[in-house]
Amino acid sequence: MNIERLASWLQITANIGILGGLILVGFQLQQNGEILKAQMLSAESRSVIDQEMQIIGEEGATAWVSAMSDPNNVSPEHHRIMEAIYWSTIESWRHTEQLANSDLVDVDPLSRVTQEAAFYFGNTYGRAWWAVRRDGALISDELKKIVDEEINTRPNYTVDIHDQLIAEIRRLSKAK
């Protein structure tokens, strides 16, 4: 009798163990699916950004300075480089937004766009580019609204921050 009772309890315990194992396997499969999705999103986004970075090449800084200092006279080559810079930025925002919406990262895409939008688009060239390309940007309307607000609030941020940096460098140089 005791052996039958023990065997019965062992069978119940084994069944509970098997059920627990199946539940853990289910969770593992779900996590693997989420990881695969994140890897696929990252690879797709990375390929777009890499392609744009190849276009930027070694002329990126020169094109940026040209667009900031004389936006009315940007060469076609520099215009294409600026396109690559801006599209890469937007693609990066889109990727962050997708990962956050999938609960794969604990990052607020809205705060990232708030921090970066004025730097990239807070200048004459950037505002013009955004006005022309805004509707083609593959980001949510919520993120577009943030970019709009940031460049309306800080329309010359890129140039202003540069001027502040130069003034601080001069101040520190005089203090020596």
PDB file of N, CA and C in Angstrom, residues 130-139:
ATOM      1  N   TRP A 130      13.454  69.353 -43.737  1.00  0.00           N
ATOM      2  CA  TRP A 130      12.341  68.743 -43.010  1.00  0.00           C
ATOM      3  C   TRP A 130      11.004  69.152 -43.627  1.00  0.00           C
ATOM      4  N   ALA A 131      10.864  70.402 -44.014  1.00  0.00           N
ATOM      5  CA  ALA A 131       9.611  70.866 -44.618  1.00  0.00           C
ATOM      6  C   ALA A 131       9.307  70.101 -45.907  1.00  0.00           C
ATOM      7  N   VAL A 132      10.339  69.813 -46.684  1.00  0.00           N
ATOM      8  CA  VAL A 132      10.160  69.117 -47.959  1.00  0.00           C
ATOM      9  C   VAL A 132       9.997  67.611 -47.753  1.00  0.00           C
ATOM     10  N   ARG A 133      10.733  67.025 -46.826  1.00  0.00           N
ATOM     11  CA  ARG A 133      10.796  65.563 -46.685  1.00  0.00           C
ATOM     12  C   ARG A 133       9.956  64.991 -45.547  1.00  0.00           C
ATOM     13  N   ARG A 134       9.382  65.832 -44.715  1.00  0.00           N
ATOM     14  CA  ARG A 134       8.667  65.399 -43.512  1.00  0.00           C
ATOM     15  C   ARG A 134       7.662  64.287 -43.790  1.00  0.00           C
ATOM     16  N   ASP A 135       6.827  64.471 -44.796  1.00  0.00           N
ATOM     17  CA  ASP A 135       5.763  63.500 -45.052  1.00  0.00           C
ATOM     18  C   ASP A 135       6.283  62.145 -45.521  1.00  0.00           C
ATOM     19  N   GLY A 136       7.500  62.097 -46.049  1.00  0.00           N
ATOM     20  CA  GLY A 136       8.079  60.828 -46.483  1.00  0.00           C
ATOM     21  C   GLY A 136       8.845  60.101 -45.392  1.00  0.00           C
ATOM     22  N   ALA A 137       9.009  60.749 -44.239  1.00  0.00           N
ATOM     23  CA  ALA A 137       9.750  60.133 -43.133  1.00  0.00           C
ATOM     24  C   ALA A 137       8.930  58.989 -42.547  1.00  0.00           C
ATOM     25  N   LEU A 138       9.547  57.815 -42.444  1.00  0.00           N
ATOM     26  CA  LEU A 138       8.839  56.623 -41.977  1.00  0.00           C
ATOM     27  C   LEU A 138       8.865  56.509 -40.457  1.00  0.00           C
ATOM     28  N   ILE A 139       8.445  57.581 -39.801  1.00  0.00           N
ATOM     29  CA  ILE A 139       8.323  57.567 -38.345  1.00  0.00           C
ATOM     30  C   ILE A 139       6.889  57.946 -38.003  1.00  0.00           C
TER      31      ILE A 139
END
